[in-house]
mmCIF file of C-alpha atoms and ligand atoms in Angstrom:
data_model
loop_
_atom_site.group_PDB
_atom_site.id
_atom_site.type_symbol
_atom_site.label_atom_id
_atom_site.label_comp_id
_atom_site.label_asym_id
_atom_site.label_seq_id
_atom_site.Cartn_x
_atom_site.Cartn_y
_atom_site.Cartn_z
ATOM 1 C CA MET B 1 -9.667 -9.317 0.557
ATOM 2 C CA LEU B 2 -6.262 -10.911 -0.082
ATOM 3 C CA ARG B 3 -3.376 -8.969 1.390
ATOM 4 C CA VAL B 4 -0.208 -9.292 -0.659
ATOM 5 C CA LEU B 5 3.293 -8.188 0.289
ATOM 6 C CA ILE B 6 5.382 -7.322 -2.777
ATOM 7 C CA ILE B 7 9.074 -7.294 -1.907
ATOM 8 C CA GLY B 8 10.586 -5.085 -4.556
ATOM 9 C CA GLY B 9 13.353 -2.662 -5.281
ATOM 10 C CA ILE B 10 13.267 -2.906 -9.087
ATOM 11 C CA GLY B 11 11.058 -1.705 -11.931
ATOM 12 C CA ASP B 12 9.215 -5.035 -12.232
ATOM 13 C CA ALA B 13 7.918 -4.640 -8.676
ATOM 14 C CA VAL B 14 6.699 -1.109 -9.422
ATOM 15 C CA GLU B 15 4.909 -2.400 -12.519
ATOM 16 C CA LEU B 16 3.410 -5.280 -10.549
ATOM 17 C CA ALA B 17 2.078 -2.966 -7.823
ATOM 18 C CA ALA B 18 0.423 -0.799 -10.483
ATOM 19 C CA LYS B 19 -1.281 -3.820 -12.041
ATOM 20 C CA VAL B 20 -2.325 -5.332 -8.714
ATOM 21 C CA ALA B 21 -3.921 -2.012 -7.737
ATOM 22 C CA ASN B 22 -6.496 -2.664 -10.463
ATOM 23 C CA ILE B 23 -7.483 -6.126 -9.226
ATOM 24 C CA PRO B 24 -10.556 -5.966 -6.991
ATOM 25 C CA GLY B 25 -10.182 -8.138 -3.906
ATOM 26 C CA ILE B 26 -6.419 -7.721 -3.597
ATOM 27 C CA GLU B 27 -4.700 -5.194 -1.388
ATOM 28 C CA ALA B 28 -0.932 -4.864 -1.866
ATOM 29 C CA ILE B 29 1.855 -3.445 0.257
ATOM 30 C CA SER B 30 5.176 -2.828 -1.499
ATOM 31 C CA SER B 31 8.393 -3.142 0.472
ATOM 32 C CA LEU B 32 11.597 -1.281 -0.417
ATOM 33 C CA ALA B 33 14.993 -1.750 1.223
ATOM 34 C CA GLY B 34 15.588 2.002 1.423
ATOM 35 C CA ARG B 35 18.986 1.969 -0.297
ATOM 36 C CA THR B 36 18.185 4.527 -3.013
ATOM 37 C CA ARG B 37 17.745 8.172 -2.056
ATOM 38 C CA GLU B 38 14.911 8.809 -4.478
ATOM 39 C CA PRO B 39 13.471 5.383 -5.281
ATOM 40 C CA ALA B 40 10.929 4.796 -8.021
ATOM 41 C CA THR B 41 7.903 4.501 -5.778
ATOM 42 C CA PRO B 42 5.198 1.931 -6.424
ATOM 43 C CA VAL B 43 1.575 3.048 -6.361
ATOM 44 C CA GLY B 44 -0.392 2.180 -3.259
ATOM 45 C CA ASN B 45 0.892 1.231 0.168
ATOM 46 C CA VAL B 46 4.651 1.335 0.637
ATOM 47 C CA ARG B 47 6.872 0.459 3.583
ATOM 48 C CA ILE B 48 10.600 1.157 3.606
ATOM 49 C CA GLY B 49 13.557 -0.500 5.377
ATOM 50 C CA GLY B 50 14.753 -3.956 6.405
ATOM 51 C CA PHE B 51 12.516 -6.234 8.451
ATOM 52 C CA GLY B 52 15.254 -7.465 10.775
ATOM 53 C CA GLY B 53 16.147 -10.808 9.231
ATOM 54 C CA VAL B 54 13.885 -13.848 9.016
ATOM 55 C CA ALA B 55 12.495 -13.326 12.525
ATOM 56 C CA GLY B 56 11.565 -9.725 11.750
ATOM 57 C CA LEU B 57 9.889 -10.712 8.508
ATOM 58 C CA VAL B 58 7.930 -13.485 10.243
ATOM 59 C CA THR B 59 6.674 -10.951 12.792
ATOM 60 C CA TYR B 60 5.746 -8.519 10.045
ATOM 61 C CA LEU B 61 3.849 -11.140 8.032
ATOM 62 C CA ARG B 62 1.882 -12.166 11.105
ATOM 63 C CA GLU B 63 1.179 -8.675 12.407
ATOM 64 C CA MET B 64 0.085 -7.390 9.025
ATOM 65 C CA GLN B 65 -1.883 -10.579 8.308
ATOM 66 C CA ILE B 66 -0.215 -11.017 4.934
ATOM 67 C CA ASP B 67 -1.823 -13.795 2.870
ATOM 68 C CA ILE B 68 0.706 -14.006 0.022
ATOM 69 C CA LEU B 69 4.279 -12.836 -0.500
ATOM 70 C CA ILE B 70 5.589 -11.961 -3.932
ATOM 71 C CA ASP B 71 9.353 -11.759 -4.172
ATOM 72 C CA ALA B 72 9.965 -9.331 -7.040
ATOM 73 C CA THR B 73 13.476 -8.363 -5.985
ATOM 74 C CA HIS B 74 16.560 -8.011 -8.152
ATOM 75 C CA PRO B 75 18.109 -11.373 -9.175
ATOM 76 C CA PHE B 76 21.233 -10.445 -7.168
ATOM 77 C CA ALA B 77 19.326 -9.577 -3.969
ATOM 78 C CA ASN B 78 19.625 -13.145 -2.703
ATOM 79 C CA GLN B 79 19.635 -12.450 1.033
ATOM 80 C CA ILE B 80 16.127 -11.027 1.093
ATOM 81 C CA SER B 81 14.936 -13.831 -1.217
ATOM 82 C CA GLU B 82 16.329 -16.461 1.169
ATOM 83 C CA ASN B 83 14.707 -14.624 4.099
ATOM 84 C CA ALA B 84 11.385 -14.487 2.269
ATOM 85 C CA ALA B 85 11.548 -18.235 1.584
ATOM 86 C CA ALA B 86 12.280 -19.064 5.222
ATOM 87 C CA ALA B 87 9.724 -16.641 6.662
ATOM 88 C CA THR B 88 6.832 -17.681 4.415
ATOM 89 C CA GLN B 89 7.555 -21.316 5.205
ATOM 90 C CA GLU B 90 7.436 -20.568 8.912
ATOM 91 C CA VAL B 91 4.200 -18.579 8.645
ATOM 92 C CA GLY B 92 2.687 -21.024 6.156
ATOM 93 C CA ILE B 93 1.693 -18.665 3.343
ATOM 94 C CA PRO B 94 2.296 -18.944 -0.415
ATOM 95 C CA ARG B 95 5.285 -17.229 -2.019
ATOM 96 C CA LEU B 96 5.936 -16.508 -5.674
ATOM 97 C CA MET B 97 9.222 -15.327 -7.139
ATOM 98 C CA VAL B 98 9.214 -13.083 -10.200
ATOM 99 C CA ILE B 99 12.537 -13.784 -11.870
ATOM 100 C CA ARG B 100 13.204 -12.262 -15.240
ATOM 101 C CA PRO B 101 15.296 -14.474 -17.522
ATOM 102 C CA ALA B 102 19.049 -13.988 -17.554
ATOM 103 C CA TRP B 103 20.650 -12.576 -20.706
ATOM 104 C CA GLU B 104 21.941 -15.230 -23.075
ATOM 105 C CA LYS B 105 25.324 -14.933 -24.749
ATOM 106 C CA LEU B 106 24.914 -14.471 -28.513
ATOM 107 C CA LYS B 107 27.268 -15.423 -31.340
ATOM 108 C CA ASP B 108 29.119 -12.106 -31.539
ATOM 109 C CA ASP B 109 29.326 -11.530 -27.793
ATOM 110 C CA TYR B 110 32.709 -11.711 -26.113
ATOM 111 C CA TRP B 111 31.846 -12.613 -22.524
ATOM 112 C CA LEU B 112 33.974 -13.833 -19.671
ATOM 113 C CA GLU B 113 31.493 -15.325 -17.235
ATOM 114 C CA VAL B 114 32.426 -15.233 -13.557
ATOM 115 C CA GLU B 115 30.733 -16.243 -10.313
ATOM 116 C CA ASN B 116 30.958 -12.995 -8.362
ATOM 117 C CA ASN B 117 32.565 -9.550 -8.191
ATOM 118 C CA LEU B 118 35.738 -10.884 -6.588
ATOM 119 C CA ALA B 119 36.228 -13.177 -9.571
ATOM 120 C CA ALA B 120 35.469 -10.268 -11.914
ATOM 121 C CA ALA B 121 38.216 -8.201 -10.277
ATOM 122 C CA ALA B 122 40.662 -11.092 -10.625
ATOM 123 C CA VAL B 123 39.902 -11.362 -14.350
ATOM 124 C CA LEU B 124 40.391 -7.626 -14.918
ATOM 125 C CA ALA B 125 43.803 -7.595 -13.284
ATOM 126 C CA ASN B 126 45.451 -9.141 -16.328
ATOM 127 C CA GLN B 127 43.484 -7.909 -19.275
ATOM 128 C CA ALA B 128 41.806 -4.514 -18.925
ATOM 129 C CA ASN B 129 42.880 -0.884 -18.969
ATOM 130 C CA ARG B 130 39.691 1.170 -19.106
ATOM 131 C CA VAL B 131 36.662 -0.439 -17.530
ATOM 132 C CA PHE B 132 32.979 0.484 -17.471
ATOM 133 C CA LEU B 133 31.912 -0.825 -14.046
ATOM 134 C CA THR B 134 28.132 -1.221 -13.887
ATOM 135 C CA ILE B 135 27.552 -3.272 -10.758
ATOM 136 C CA GLY B 136 25.941 -0.535 -8.669
ATOM 137 C CA ARG B 137 27.623 1.119 -5.703
ATOM 138 C CA GLN B 138 27.528 -1.494 -2.962
ATOM 139 C CA GLU B 139 30.522 -3.564 -4.034
ATOM 140 C CA ILE B 140 32.810 -1.150 -5.866
ATOM 141 C CA ALA B 141 35.450 -1.437 -3.129
ATOM 142 C CA THR B 142 36.121 -4.975 -4.433
ATOM 143 C CA PHE B 143 37.867 -3.304 -7.403
ATOM 144 C CA ALA B 144 39.729 -0.594 -5.462
ATOM 145 C CA HIS B 145 43.069 -2.439 -5.363
ATOM 146 C CA LEU B 146 43.268 -2.357 -9.161
ATOM 147 C CA GLN B 147 45.207 0.893 -9.247
ATOM 148 C CA GLU B 148 46.551 0.378 -12.785
ATOM 149 C CA ILE B 149 43.039 0.371 -14.262
ATOM 150 C CA TRP B 150 40.835 3.422 -14.935
ATOM 151 C CA PHE B 151 37.173 2.847 -14.053
ATOM 152 C CA LEU B 152 34.018 4.586 -15.213
ATOM 153 C CA MET B 153 31.611 3.636 -12.420
ATOM 154 C CA ARG B 154 27.894 4.063 -13.060
ATOM 155 C CA MET B 155 25.428 3.957 -10.182
ATOM 156 C CA ILE B 156 22.177 5.627 -9.118
ATOM 157 C CA ASP B 157 23.517 7.356 -5.990
ATOM 158 C CA PRO B 158 27.151 8.127 -5.142
ATOM 159 C CA PRO B 159 28.953 5.716 -2.793
ATOM 160 C CA ASN B 160 28.981 6.372 0.954
ATOM 161 C CA ALA B 161 31.859 8.533 2.203
ATOM 162 C CA ASP B 162 33.617 5.602 3.914
ATOM 163 C CA VAL B 163 33.797 3.431 0.769
ATOM 164 C CA VAL B 164 37.206 2.950 -0.851
ATOM 165 C CA VAL B 165 36.626 3.881 -4.483
ATOM 166 C CA PRO B 166 38.679 2.530 -7.423
ATOM 167 C CA PRO B 167 40.549 5.085 -9.542
ATOM 168 C CA GLY B 168 38.401 6.767 -12.183
ATOM 169 C CA LEU B 169 35.139 8.625 -12.564
ATOM 170 C CA ILE B 170 31.722 8.159 -10.956
ATOM 171 C CA LEU B 171 28.707 8.660 -13.176
ATOM 172 C CA CYS B 172 25.381 8.915 -11.338
ATOM 173 C CA ASP B 173 22.543 7.920 -13.614
ATOM 174 C CA ARG B 174 19.484 5.692 -13.616
ATOM 175 C CA GLY B 175 18.253 3.403 -16.427
ATOM 176 C CA PRO B 176 16.705 2.622 -18.757
ATOM 177 C CA PHE B 177 19.587 3.490 -21.053
ATOM 178 C CA SER B 178 19.398 3.722 -24.844
ATOM 179 C CA LEU B 179 21.756 1.959 -27.231
ATOM 180 C CA GLU B 180 22.844 5.355 -28.527
ATOM 181 C CA ASN B 181 23.734 6.505 -25.008
ATOM 182 C CA GLU B 182 25.691 3.341 -24.265
ATOM 183 C CA GLN B 183 27.649 3.434 -27.522
ATOM 184 C CA GLU B 184 28.522 7.070 -26.906
ATOM 185 C CA ILE B 185 29.825 6.286 -23.409
ATOM 186 C CA LEU B 186 31.943 3.367 -24.560
ATOM 187 C CA LEU B 187 33.537 5.457 -27.318
ATOM 188 C CA LYS B 188 33.899 8.703 -25.360
ATOM 189 C CA TYR B 189 35.755 7.016 -22.479
ATOM 190 C CA ASN B 190 37.672 4.610 -24.686
ATOM 191 C CA ILE B 191 36.357 1.615 -22.730
ATOM 192 C CA ASP B 192 37.927 -1.787 -23.417
ATOM 193 C CA THR B 193 35.956 -3.885 -20.892
ATOM 194 C CA ILE B 194 32.515 -3.769 -19.265
ATOM 195 C CA VAL B 195 31.752 -5.407 -15.940
ATOM 196 C CA SER B 196 28.065 -6.235 -15.619
ATOM 197 C CA LYS B 197 25.812 -8.362 -13.485
ATOM 198 C CA ASN B 198 23.610 -10.672 -15.531
ATOM 199 C CA SER B 199 20.544 -8.756 -14.407
ATOM 200 C CA GLY B 200 18.315 -9.638 -17.359
ATOM 201 C CA GLY B 201 15.540 -7.329 -18.553
ATOM 202 C CA SER B 202 15.662 -4.589 -21.136
ATOM 203 C CA ALA B 203 16.555 -1.475 -19.093
ATOM 204 C CA THR B 204 20.304 -2.126 -18.931
ATOM 205 C CA TYR B 205 20.688 -4.518 -21.869
ATOM 206 C CA PRO B 206 21.702 -1.840 -24.443
ATOM 207 C CA LYS B 207 25.244 -1.728 -23.009
ATOM 208 C CA ILE B 208 25.554 -5.427 -23.871
ATOM 209 C CA ILE B 209 24.343 -4.747 -27.418
ATOM 210 C CA ALA B 210 26.742 -1.804 -27.669
ATOM 211 C CA ALA B 211 29.633 -4.005 -26.521
ATOM 212 C CA ARG B 212 28.689 -6.581 -29.171
ATOM 213 C CA LYS B 213 28.610 -3.961 -31.911
ATOM 214 C CA LEU B 214 31.922 -2.392 -30.883
ATOM 215 C CA GLY B 215 33.709 -5.686 -30.127
ATOM 216 C CA ILE B 216 34.165 -4.839 -26.455
ATOM 217 C CA LYS B 217 34.717 -7.540 -23.866
ATOM 218 C CA VAL B 218 32.117 -8.076 -21.102
ATOM 219 C CA VAL B 219 32.991 -9.613 -17.760
ATOM 220 C CA MET B 220 29.559 -11.012 -16.917
ATOM 221 C CA VAL B 221 28.853 -11.815 -13.290
ATOM 222 C CA ASN B 222 26.510 -14.801 -13.138
ATOM 223 C CA ARG B 223 23.517 -14.836 -10.823
ATOM 224 C CA PRO B 224 23.539 -16.299 -7.346
ATOM 225 C CA PRO B 225 21.226 -19.283 -6.821
ATOM 226 C CA VAL B 226 17.581 -18.633 -5.930
ATOM 227 C CA PRO B 227 15.791 -20.471 -3.147
ATOM 228 C CA PRO B 228 13.490 -23.294 -4.259
ATOM 229 C CA GLY B 229 9.880 -22.375 -4.880
ATOM 230 C CA GLU B 230 7.314 -21.361 -7.434
ATOM 231 C CA GLN B 231 8.508 -18.794 -9.966
ATOM 232 C CA VAL B 232 7.348 -16.875 -13.011
ATOM 233 C CA ALA B 233 9.401 -14.947 -15.541
ATOM 234 C CA ASP B 234 7.445 -11.719 -15.848
ATOM 235 C CA VAL B 235 4.974 -9.363 -14.242
ATOM 236 C CA GLU B 236 2.012 -10.417 -16.372
ATOM 237 C CA SER B 237 2.454 -14.054 -15.290
ATOM 238 C CA ALA B 238 2.565 -12.933 -11.660
ATOM 239 C CA VAL B 239 -0.727 -11.095 -12.152
ATOM 240 C CA GLN B 240 -2.297 -14.227 -13.635
ATOM 241 C CA TRP B 241 -0.973 -16.290 -10.723
ATOM 242 C CA LEU B 242 -2.518 -13.836 -8.259
ATOM 243 C CA ARG B 243 -5.846 -13.922 -10.058
ATOM 244 C CA GLY B 244 -5.718 -17.707 -9.740
ATOM 245 C CA CYS B 245 -5.067 -17.383 -5.989
ATOM 246 C CA LEU B 246 -7.984 -15.035 -5.635
ATOM 247 C CA LYS B 247 -10.240 -17.650 -7.174
ATOM 248 C CA SER B 248 -8.931 -20.658 -5.316
ATOM 249 C CA ILE B 249 -7.845 -19.549 -1.854
ATOM 250 C CA ARG B 250 -10.539 -19.684 0.752
ATOM 251 C CA ILE B 251 -9.600 -17.382 3.571
ATOM 252 C CA ASN B 252 -10.872 -18.501 6.932
ATOM 253 C CA ARG B 253 -10.302 -15.344 8.826
ATOM 254 C CA ASP B 254 -12.634 -13.907 11.443
ATOM 255 C CA PRO B 255 -12.766 -10.940 11.583
ATOM 256 C CA PRO B 256 -11.437 -10.054 8.084
ATOM 257 C CA ASN B 257 -8.401 -7.803 7.601
ATOM 258 C CA PRO B 258 -9.105 -4.198 8.510
ATOM 259 C CA PRO B 259 -8.239 -1.881 5.586
ATOM 260 C CA TYR B 260 -4.583 -0.857 5.472
ATOM 261 C CA LYS B 261 -4.150 2.685 6.792
ATOM 262 C CA GLY B 262 -0.504 3.418 5.959
ATOM 263 C CA GLY B 263 1.025 4.278 2.632
ATOM 264 C CA LEU B 264 3.173 6.992 1.152
ATOM 265 C CA ASN B 265 0.646 9.723 1.758
ATOM 266 C CA SER B 266 0.251 8.910 5.399
ATOM 267 C CA SER B 267 1.588 11.663 7.653
ATOM 268 C CA LYS B 268 3.067 9.008 9.942
ATOM 269 C CA SER B 269 6.449 7.399 9.353
ATOM 270 C CA PRO B 270 6.526 3.634 8.641
ATOM 271 C CA LEU B 271 7.854 3.154 12.184
ATOM 272 C CA GLU B 272 4.951 5.077 13.695
ATOM 273 C CA ARG B 273 2.577 3.045 11.566
ATOM 274 C CA GLY B 274 4.213 -0.090 12.908
ATOM 275 C CA ILE B 275 5.094 -1.526 9.518
HETATM 276 P P1 NAP P 1 19.987 -8.293 -0.150
HETATM 277 O O1 NAP P 1 21.446 -8.381 -0.008
HETATM 278 O O2 NAP P 1 19.260 -9.458 -0.664
HETATM 279 O O3 NAP P 1 19.306 -7.910 1.233
HETATM 280 C C1 NAP P 1 20.032 -7.416 2.357
HETATM 281 C C2 NAP P 1 19.035 -6.947 3.377
HETATM 282 O O4 NAP P 1 18.368 -5.763 2.926
HETATM 283 C C3 NAP P 1 17.918 -7.940 3.634
HETATM 284 O O5 NAP P 1 18.318 -8.947 4.544
HETATM 285 C C4 NAP P 1 16.830 -7.038 4.170
HETATM 286 O O6 NAP P 1 17.122 -6.618 5.499
HETATM 287 C C5 NAP P 1 17.009 -5.787 3.325
HETATM 288 N N1 NAP P 1 16.175 -5.762 2.128
HETATM 289 C C6 NAP P 1 16.534 -6.043 0.853
HETATM 290 N N2 NAP P 1 15.520 -5.824 0.013
HETATM 291 C C7 NAP P 1 14.491 -5.401 0.762
HETATM 292 C C8 NAP P 1 13.174 -4.986 0.471
HETATM 293 N N3 NAP P 1 12.724 -4.929 -0.799
HETATM 294 N N4 NAP P 1 12.379 -4.615 1.500
HETATM 295 C C9 NAP P 1 12.826 -4.634 2.776
HETATM 296 N N5 NAP P 1 14.078 -4.999 3.116
HETATM 297 C C10 NAP P 1 14.897 -5.371 2.119
HETATM 298 O O7 NAP P 1 19.599 -7.035 -1.045
HETATM 299 P P2 NAP P 1 20.533 -6.031 -1.875
HETATM 300 O O8 NAP P 1 21.232 -6.788 -2.930
HETATM 301 O O9 NAP P 1 21.293 -5.192 -0.926
HETATM 302 O O10 NAP P 1 19.416 -5.157 -2.598
HETATM 303 C C11 NAP P 1 18.664 -4.212 -1.855
HETATM 304 C C12 NAP P 1 17.468 -3.807 -2.685
HETATM 305 O O11 NAP P 1 17.893 -3.227 -3.907
HETATM 306 C C13 NAP P 1 16.547 -4.963 -3.033
HETATM 307 O O12 NAP P 1 15.229 -4.521 -2.806
HETATM 308 C C14 NAP P 1 16.802 -5.214 -4.493
HETATM 309 O O13 NAP P 1 15.636 -5.638 -5.176
HETATM 310 C C15 NAP P 1 17.273 -3.856 -4.993
HETATM 311 N N6 NAP P 1 18.269 -3.955 -6.050
HETATM 312 C C16 NAP P 1 19.359 -4.731 -5.880
HETATM 313 C C17 NAP P 1 20.281 -4.829 -6.883
HETATM 314 C C18 NAP P 1 21.491 -5.717 -6.741
HETATM 315 O O14 NAP P 1 22.277 -5.793 -7.691
HETATM 316 N N7 NAP P 1 21.693 -6.385 -5.624
HETATM 317 C C19 NAP P 1 20.095 -4.126 -8.072
HETATM 318 C C20 NAP P 1 18.963 -3.325 -8.226
HETATM 319 C C21 NAP P 1 18.057 -3.244 -7.195
HETATM 320 P P3 NAP P 1 16.505 -7.359 6.767
HETATM 321 O O15 NAP P 1 17.271 -8.627 6.912
HETATM 322 O O16 NAP P 1 16.716 -6.381 7.864
HETATM 323 O O17 NAP P 1 15.062 -7.606 6.477
#
């Protein structure tokens, strides 16, 4: 039995866990950061919360006798990806990154590409009045000094009480979003600029199509670098990679892994289960 840790937090990781559940000989544990109040929960075993940096992840990998780590986190979650790279190297187990391709700028797109949210805020200062801010809730304070701009801020959960919020309206909603929905929002709120991370994938792409159709400017935040290592572009390729591992990896473990006893339906908390 190969024990796989899927580090997730996005839909691709949920889809991967569902597919891996059907592969005999592989047992998966999905890990969520615990940021979202009602996360989309993967099937099978789930643990929630940070590991405690690289050292904590190394301990976890050893204690849980993880054979393979799959990093299926969001392209902007670079801290956990760096930690996963360092920890798997220290423990000496394989790691695969599932990285969906970034969106490409098309002919009729009007994009201003920037390196981070700070740079996005600097760009807005001179050329936007009504902004659709779709970067999630963690970094909205970066835009709070822009008091002359009205923001429509979309996020899954509202920001914490201590966060300084830019002027405007908070819209709590979760993708996928339809093109119709996105066009309606842009028109209803008279938006002249969208701020978006280049997340890739189809769930949040309709706002980019809507901007193209309506001639609205997009301040596109480019992705942070990923750590070196093996990567695939989609869930199906990750499944194939795992099947290959199952065939080729000889596990010299005596005694073999005991079956995992935790999971969402366990009456014990992740802490009590020691995961
Ligand atoms: P991050 O900056 O890369 O990670 C910060 C810390 O959060 C990590 O050092 C780790 O804590 C913990 N962490 C992150 N993902 C984890 C996971 N799946 N399981 C256990 N611990 C995790 O991450 P982030 O950008 O805050 O994103 C948090 C989560 O939201 C990720 O799972 C990501 O896939 C998801 N997400 C992020 C974005 C985004 O735009 N950043 C968008 C959609 C979804 P320790 O050091 O204590 O281990």
